[in-house]
CSV table of C-alpha atoms and ligand atoms in Angstrom, one decimal:
chain,number,residue,atom,x,y,z
O,1,MET,CA,131.6,120.6,106.6
O,2,ASN,CA,129.5,120.0,103.6
O,3,GLN,CA,130.1,116.4,102.4
O,4,PHE,CA,127.2,116.3,99.9
O,5,GLN,CA,127.4,116.8,96.1
O,6,THR,CA,125.7,120.1,95.1
O,7,LEU,CA,123.1,120.2,92.3
O,8,GLY,CA,125.5,122.0,90.0
O,9,GLN,CA,128.2,119.3,90.6
O,10,PHE,CA,125.6,116.6,90.1
O,11,ILE,CA,124.3,118.1,86.8
O,12,ILE,CA,127.9,118.4,85.4
O,13,GLU,CA,128.8,114.9,86.4
O,14,LYS,CA,125.5,113.5,85.0
O,15,GLN,CA,125.8,115.6,81.9
O,16,ALA,CA,126.9,112.5,80.0
O,17,ASP,CA,123.4,111.2,80.6
O,18,PHE,CA,121.8,114.1,78.7
O,19,PRO,CA,121.4,113.1,75.1
O,20,TYR,CA,121.7,116.8,74.3
O,21,ALA,CA,124.8,117.4,76.3
O,22,LYS,CA,125.8,120.8,75.2
O,23,GLY,CA,125.0,122.3,78.6
O,24,GLU,CA,121.8,124.1,77.7
O,25,LEU,CA,119.6,121.8,79.8
O,26,SER,CA,122.1,122.0,82.6
O,27,ARG,CA,122.0,125.7,82.6
O,28,LEU,CA,118.2,125.6,82.4
O,29,LEU,CA,118.1,123.5,85.5
O,30,ARG,CA,120.6,125.9,87.2
O,31,ASP,CA,118.3,128.8,86.4
O,32,ILE,CA,115.3,127.0,87.9
O,33,GLY,CA,117.4,126.3,91.0
O,34,ILE,CA,118.3,130.0,91.3
O,35,ALA,CA,114.7,131.2,91.1
O,36,ALA,CA,113.7,128.5,93.6
O,37,LYS,CA,116.2,129.8,96.1
O,38,ILE,CA,114.8,133.4,95.8
O,39,VAL,CA,111.2,132.1,96.2
O,40,ASN,CA,112.4,130.1,99.2
O,41,ARG,CA,113.8,133.2,100.8
O,42,GLU,CA,110.5,135.0,100.6
O,43,VAL,CA,108.4,132.0,101.6
O,44,ASN,CA,110.6,131.6,104.7
O,45,LYS,CA,110.0,135.1,105.9
O,46,ALA,CA,106.5,135.6,104.4
O,47,GLY,CA,105.0,136.6,107.8
O,48,LEU,CA,107.5,139.4,108.1
O,49,MET,CA,106.9,140.9,104.6
O,50,ASP,CA,104.0,142.4,102.9
O,51,ILE,CA,103.8,139.2,100.8
O,52,LEU,CA,101.0,137.3,102.4
O,53,GLY,CA,97.4,137.4,101.3
O,54,SER,CA,95.6,138.1,98.1
O,55,ALA,CA,97.0,140.4,95.4
O,56,GLY,CA,93.4,141.4,94.6
O,57,SER,CA,93.6,140.0,91.1
O,58,GLU,CA,92.4,136.8,89.4
O,59,ASN,CA,94.3,134.4,87.2
O,60,ILE,CA,93.1,132.6,84.1
O,61,GLN,CA,91.9,129.8,86.3
O,62,GLY,CA,89.5,132.2,88.0
O,63,GLU,CA,91.5,131.9,91.2
O,64,SER,CA,92.3,134.8,93.4
O,65,GLN,CA,96.0,135.3,93.0
O,66,GLN,CA,98.0,135.4,96.2
O,67,LYS,CA,100.9,137.9,96.4
O,68,LEU,CA,103.3,135.0,96.5
O,69,ASP,CA,101.8,133.4,93.4
O,70,ILE,CA,102.7,136.6,91.5
O,71,PHE,CA,106.1,137.0,93.2
O,72,ALA,CA,107.1,133.4,92.4
O,73,ASN,CA,105.9,133.7,88.9
O,74,GLU,CA,108.0,136.9,88.3
O,75,GLN,CA,111.1,135.2,89.8
O,76,PHE,CA,110.9,132.2,87.4
O,77,ILE,CA,110.1,134.4,84.4
O,78,SER,CA,113.1,136.7,85.3
O,79,ALA,CA,115.5,133.8,85.9
O,80,LEU,CA,114.5,132.0,82.7
O,81,ARG,CA,114.6,135.2,80.6
O,82,SER,CA,118.1,136.1,81.8
O,83,GLY,CA,119.3,132.5,81.6
O,84,GLY,CA,118.6,132.5,77.8
O,85,GLU,CA,117.9,128.8,77.5
O,86,CYS,CA,114.1,129.0,77.5
O,87,ALA,CA,112.2,129.7,74.2
O,88,ILE,CA,108.7,129.7,75.6
O,89,LEU,CA,107.4,129.7,79.2
O,90,ALA,CA,103.9,128.5,80.0
O,91,SER,CA,102.7,129.4,83.5
O,92,GLU,CA,99.6,128.6,85.6
O,93,GLU,CA,99.5,132.4,86.3
O,94,ASN,CA,99.4,133.5,82.7
O,95,GLU,CA,96.6,133.0,80.2
O,96,GLU,CA,99.0,133.0,77.2
O,97,VAL,CA,102.5,131.6,76.9
O,98,ILE,CA,105.5,134.0,77.3
O,99,HIS,CA,108.1,134.2,74.5
O,100,LEU,CA,111.6,134.5,76.0
O,101,SER,CA,114.7,133.5,74.0
O,102,LYS,CA,113.9,133.1,70.4
O,103,HIS,CA,116.6,130.7,69.4
O,104,ALA,CA,116.6,128.6,72.6
O,105,LYS,CA,115.9,124.9,72.4
O,106,TYR,CA,113.8,124.4,75.5
O,107,ILE,CA,110.2,124.9,76.5
O,108,VAL,CA,109.3,125.3,80.2
O,109,ALA,CA,105.8,124.8,81.8
O,110,ILE,CA,105.5,125.9,85.4
O,111,ASP,CA,103.2,126.1,88.4
O,112,PRO,CA,105.2,128.8,90.1
O,113,LEU,CA,103.5,128.3,93.5
O,114,ASP,CA,101.5,125.2,94.2
O,115,GLY,CA,99.2,125.1,97.2
O,116,SER,CA,98.5,128.9,97.3
O,117,SER,CA,95.7,128.4,99.8
O,118,ASN,CA,98.3,127.3,102.3
O,119,ILE,CA,100.6,130.3,102.1
O,120,ASP,CA,99.1,132.3,104.9
O,121,VAL,CA,98.9,129.4,107.3
O,122,ASN,CA,102.5,128.2,107.1
O,123,VAL,CA,101.7,124.9,105.5
O,124,PRO,CA,104.3,123.6,102.9
O,125,VAL,CA,103.9,124.9,99.3
O,126,GLY,CA,105.8,124.1,96.2
O,127,THR,CA,106.8,124.8,92.6
O,128,ILE,CA,106.3,122.3,89.7
O,129,PHE,CA,108.3,122.5,86.4
O,130,SER,CA,108.2,120.6,83.2
O,131,ILE,CA,110.8,120.9,80.4
O,132,TYR,CA,110.3,120.0,76.7
O,133,ARG,CA,112.7,120.3,73.7
O,134,LYS,CA,111.5,122.3,70.8
O,135,SER,CA,110.6,119.8,68.1
O,136,HIS,CA,111.8,121.9,65.1
O,137,ASP,CA,114.3,124.6,64.1
O,138,GLY,CA,112.0,127.7,63.8
O,139,PRO,CA,110.7,129.9,66.5
O,140,ALA,CA,108.8,128.0,69.3
O,141,THR,CA,105.0,128.1,69.1
O,142,ILE,CA,102.2,127.0,71.4
O,143,ALA,CA,102.4,123.5,69.7
O,144,ASP,CA,105.8,123.1,71.4
O,145,VAL,CA,104.1,123.5,74.7
O,146,LEU,CA,101.2,121.2,74.0
O,147,GLN,CA,103.4,118.1,73.7
O,148,GLN,CA,102.4,114.8,75.2
O,149,GLY,CA,103.9,114.1,78.6
O,150,THR,CA,106.1,111.3,77.3
O,151,PHE,CA,108.1,113.9,75.4
O,152,GLN,CA,109.3,115.7,78.6
O,153,VAL,CA,113.1,115.9,78.8
O,154,ALA,CA,113.1,116.8,82.5
O,155,ALA,CA,110.5,117.6,85.2
O,156,GLY,CA,110.5,118.1,88.9
O,157,TYR,CA,109.3,120.1,91.8
O,158,ILE,CA,110.6,122.2,94.7
O,159,ILE,CA,108.9,121.8,98.1
O,160,TYR,CA,109.2,124.7,100.5
O,161,GLY,CA,108.6,122.7,103.7
O,162,SER,CA,110.4,121.9,107.0
O,163,SER,CA,113.4,121.9,104.6
O,164,THR,CA,113.5,123.0,101.0
O,165,MET,CA,114.0,120.3,98.5
O,166,LEU,CA,114.4,120.1,94.7
O,167,VAL,CA,113.4,116.8,93.2
O,168,TYR,CA,113.8,116.1,89.5
O,169,THR,CA,114.2,113.6,86.8
O,170,THR,CA,115.7,113.7,83.3
O,171,GLY,CA,114.4,110.2,82.5
O,172,CYS,CA,117.3,108.4,84.2
O,173,GLY,CA,115.7,108.0,87.7
O,174,VAL,CA,114.8,110.6,90.3
O,175,ASN,CA,117.2,112.5,92.6
O,176,GLY,CA,116.4,114.8,95.5
O,177,PHE,CA,118.4,117.8,96.7
O,178,THR,CA,118.0,119.6,100.1
O,179,LEU,CA,118.9,123.3,100.3
O,180,ASP,CA,121.7,123.9,102.7
O,181,PRO,CA,121.0,127.6,103.7
O,182,SER,CA,124.4,128.0,105.2
O,183,ILE,CA,126.0,127.7,101.7
O,184,GLY,CA,123.0,128.5,99.6
O,185,GLU,CA,123.3,125.2,97.6
O,186,PHE,CA,120.9,122.4,96.9
O,187,CYS,CA,122.8,119.2,98.0
O,188,LEU,CA,122.2,115.6,97.0
O,189,SER,CA,120.3,114.1,99.9
O,190,HIS,CA,118.0,111.5,98.2
O,191,PRO,CA,120.0,109.8,95.4
O,192,ASN,CA,118.0,107.5,93.1
O,193,LEU,CA,114.7,108.1,94.9
O,194,LYS,CA,112.2,105.2,94.6
O,195,THR,CA,108.6,105.0,95.8
O,196,PRO,CA,107.4,101.8,97.5
O,197,PRO,CA,105.2,99.5,95.3
O,198,THR,CA,102.3,99.9,97.8
O,199,GLY,CA,101.5,102.0,100.9
O,200,THR,CA,99.0,102.7,103.6
O,201,MET,CA,98.2,106.4,102.9
O,202,TYR,CA,95.5,107.9,100.7
O,203,SER,CA,95.2,111.6,99.9
O,204,ILE,CA,91.9,113.0,98.6
O,205,ASN,CA,89.6,115.9,99.5
O,206,GLU,CA,86.8,113.9,101.0
O,207,GLY,CA,84.8,117.1,101.3
O,208,ASN,CA,83.8,116.4,97.7
O,209,TYR,CA,82.6,112.9,98.6
O,210,VAL,CA,79.0,113.3,97.5
O,211,HIS,CA,80.1,114.4,94.0
O,212,PHE,CA,82.8,111.7,93.5
O,213,PRO,CA,82.4,109.0,90.8
O,214,LEU,CA,81.0,105.8,92.3
O,215,GLY,CA,84.4,104.0,91.8
O,216,VAL,CA,86.1,106.6,93.9
O,217,LYS,CA,83.5,106.2,96.6
O,218,LYS,CA,84.0,102.5,96.6
O,219,TYR,CA,87.8,102.9,96.7
O,220,ILE,CA,87.6,105.2,99.7
O,221,LYS,CA,85.4,102.7,101.5
O,222,TYR,CA,88.0,100.0,100.6
O,223,CYS,CA,90.7,102.1,102.2
O,224,GLN,CA,88.6,102.4,105.4
O,225,VAL,CA,87.6,98.8,105.8
O,226,GLU,CA,89.3,96.9,108.7
O,227,ASP,CA,91.7,94.2,107.2
O,228,PRO,CA,94.8,93.8,109.2
O,229,GLY,CA,96.3,91.4,106.5
O,230,SER,CA,96.5,94.4,104.0
O,231,HIS,CA,97.2,97.0,106.7
O,232,ARG,CA,93.8,98.6,106.3
O,233,PRO,CA,92.2,100.9,107.4
O,234,TYR,CA,94.8,103.1,105.6
O,235,THR,CA,95.7,106.5,107.0
O,236,SER,CA,94.1,109.6,105.3
O,237,ARG,CA,96.5,112.5,104.8
O,238,TYR,CA,95.6,115.5,102.6
O,239,ILE,CA,97.0,119.0,103.1
O,240,GLY,CA,95.9,120.8,99.9
O,241,SER,CA,99.3,121.3,98.4
O,242,MET,CA,99.7,118.7,95.7
O,243,VAL,CA,103.5,118.9,95.8
O,244,ALA,CA,103.6,118.2,99.6
O,245,ASP,CA,101.0,115.4,99.4
O,246,LEU,CA,102.8,113.8,96.5
O,247,HIS,CA,106.3,114.1,98.0
O,248,ARG,CA,105.2,112.5,101.3
O,249,ASN,CA,103.5,109.7,99.4
O,250,LEU,CA,106.5,109.3,97.1
O,251,ILE,CA,108.8,108.7,100.1
O,252,LYS,CA,106.4,106.7,102.3
O,253,GLY,CA,104.1,105.0,99.8
O,254,GLY,CA,100.6,106.3,99.1
O,255,ILE,CA,98.1,107.4,96.6
O,256,PHE,CA,96.9,110.9,95.7
O,257,ILE,CA,93.6,111.2,93.9
O,258,TYR,CA,91.9,114.3,92.4
O,259,PRO,CA,88.9,112.9,90.5
O,260,SER,CA,86.2,114.7,88.7
O,261,THR,CA,84.0,116.7,91.2
O,262,ALA,CA,80.9,118.9,90.8
O,263,SER,CA,83.0,122.0,90.7
O,264,ALA,CA,85.7,120.4,88.6
O,265,PRO,CA,83.8,118.0,86.2
O,266,LYS,CA,87.1,117.0,84.5
O,267,GLY,CA,89.3,117.2,87.6
O,268,LYS,CA,91.0,120.3,89.1
O,269,LEU,CA,94.7,119.8,88.5
O,270,ARG,CA,96.3,121.0,85.3
O,271,LEU,CA,97.8,118.5,82.9
O,272,VAL,CA,100.6,120.6,81.5
O,273,TYR,CA,102.2,122.0,84.6
O,274,GLU,CA,101.0,119.8,87.4
O,275,CYS,CA,99.9,116.3,86.3
O,276,ASN,CA,102.5,115.6,83.5
O,277,PRO,CA,105.6,116.7,85.5
O,278,LEU,CA,104.6,114.9,88.7
O,279,ALA,CA,103.6,111.8,86.6
O,280,PHE,CA,107.1,111.8,85.0
O,281,VAL,CA,108.8,112.0,88.4
O,282,THR,CA,106.4,109.3,89.9
O,283,GLU,CA,106.9,106.9,87.0
O,284,GLN,CA,110.7,107.4,87.2
O,285,ALA,CA,110.5,106.6,90.9
O,286,GLY,CA,108.7,103.3,90.1
O,287,GLY,CA,105.1,104.6,90.7
O,288,ARG,CA,102.0,104.9,88.5
O,289,ALA,CA,100.0,107.9,87.3
O,290,THR,CA,96.8,107.5,85.4
O,291,ASP,CA,93.3,109.1,84.8
O,292,GLY,CA,91.8,106.3,87.0
O,293,LEU,CA,90.8,104.2,84.0
O,294,GLY,CA,94.2,102.9,83.1
O,295,ARG,CA,95.3,105.7,80.7
O,296,ARG,CA,98.7,107.0,81.6
O,297,ILE,CA,98.7,110.7,82.4
O,298,LEU,CA,101.9,111.0,80.2
O,299,GLU,CA,100.0,109.6,77.2
O,300,LEU,CA,96.9,111.9,77.5
O,301,PRO,CA,96.5,114.1,74.4
O,302,VAL,CA,97.3,117.7,75.3
O,303,MET,CA,94.7,119.9,73.6
O,304,GLU,CA,95.0,123.2,75.5
O,305,LEU,CA,97.3,124.9,77.9
O,306,HIS,CA,95.1,124.9,81.1
O,307,GLN,CA,93.5,121.5,80.4
O,308,ARG,CA,92.5,119.4,83.5
O,309,PRO,CA,92.3,115.6,83.8
O,310,PRO,CA,91.3,113.4,86.7
O,311,ILE,CA,94.6,112.1,88.4
O,312,PHE,CA,95.3,109.0,90.4
O,313,ILE,CA,99.0,109.0,91.2
O,314,GLY,CA,101.4,107.2,93.6
O,315,ALA,CA,102.3,103.6,94.6
O,316,THR,CA,101.6,101.3,91.6
O,317,GLU,CA,99.6,98.7,93.5
O,318,MET,CA,97.4,101.3,95.1
O,319,VAL,CA,96.7,103.1,91.9
O,320,GLN,CA,95.9,99.8,90.2
O,321,GLN,CA,93.5,98.9,93.0
O,322,ALA,CA,91.7,102.2,92.7
O,323,GLU,CA,91.4,101.6,88.9
O,324,VAL,CA,89.7,98.2,89.6
O,325,PHE,CA,86.9,100.0,91.4
O,326,MET,CA,86.7,102.8,88.8
O,327,ILE,CA,86.5,100.4,85.8
O,328,ALA,CA,84.1,98.1,87.6
O,329,SER,CA,81.8,101.1,88.3
O,330,LEU,CA,81.6,102.4,84.8
B,401,AHG,P1,97.6,125.9,93.0
B,401,AHG,O1,97.8,126.5,94.4
B,401,AHG,O2,98.8,125.9,92.2
B,401,AHG,O3,96.4,126.5,92.3
B,401,AHG,O4,97.2,124.3,93.2
B,401,AHG,C1,96.4,124.0,94.2
B,401,AHG,C2,96.0,122.6,93.9
B,401,AHG,C3,96.9,121.5,94.5
B,401,AHG,O5,98.1,122.0,95.0
B,401,AHG,C4,96.1,120.9,95.6
B,401,AHG,O6,96.3,119.5,95.7
B,401,AHG,C5,94.7,121.2,95.2
B,401,AHG,O7,94.7,122.4,94.5
B,401,AHG,C6,93.7,121.3,96.4
B,401,AHG,O8,92.4,121.5,95.9
B,401,AHG,P2,91.2,121.5,96.8
B,401,AHG,O9,91.3,122.6,97.8
B,401,AHG,O10,90.0,121.6,95.9
B,401,AHG,O11,91.2,120.1,97.5
B,402,MN,MN1,96.5,128.4,91.6
B,403,MN,MN1,99.2,123.9,91.7
B,404,MN,MN1,99.9,127.5,91.5
């Protein structure tokens, strides 16, 4: 017997929290949930379908697109187009923005499939979404997409893992919903999700160590030093899907860092559809998200669609400690 509140019931009940409570944002979140369930179905049986491996094409990022990248992208475009509540969609997989419903109020930025390198090896992947409100009456333009992260009206992610979860915020805290496949509904399983103020887990691709800024190298050594009083050495956990690394750290307490590296001199992760939405969720859960030098991710000026900043995100005290090393090493 399902005793949990479904996403739809939760949205309707919380609609009073939406300053724009005419139902459009609720329907937009519903549309995202529908596409997520379709992507989840394919992810769960990927090994049995011709949906693994590369599609033989490259995206604007210069990445080899996986078949599931394209499938997921198409599902979200289709759901948002038919839902009618999205004026413009910006996607990792598309160089330009996609114009959908001309008179709609909302803008969506999406990473349709995060962690693509993990698809073929059955490691959790995710979807990340960010929602803005059009700032004027006329047709939406690229300027509506390039809004500062603090203007997001909602943001969240879906993690296709040992269970499938949808975690999101509208600025009134963070709530997590677990998909119950027996009824095809996301059910409230993590109400008012908060992240611990500190933790003992650090997530970073240490393969790039030689190219890290000095402050990052010093912080990694700090994590590795024996100090039982502060529960160090910390545990290193990094699986190459930002959503999965972030979700684990959000629940248990930890820090995720993707700094500048030789191959990604400004950082790898994209501000508009990875860093800003995950920073919004993290801050709403009581955590911190900056560029490593104390500048909030949500306040970074957004100059272009596929812009990349360094990101230090997770437990507040851990991010602050990493910033101490970064600033001292300038
Ligand atoms: P995407 O699959 O959407 O392109 O994102 C992959 C990102 C992120 O999910 C992950 O944390 C990071 O790339 C891993 O990068 P490295 O393999 O360079 O560590
Ligand atoms: Mn990619
Ligand atoms: Mn991604
Ligand atoms: Mn992606």
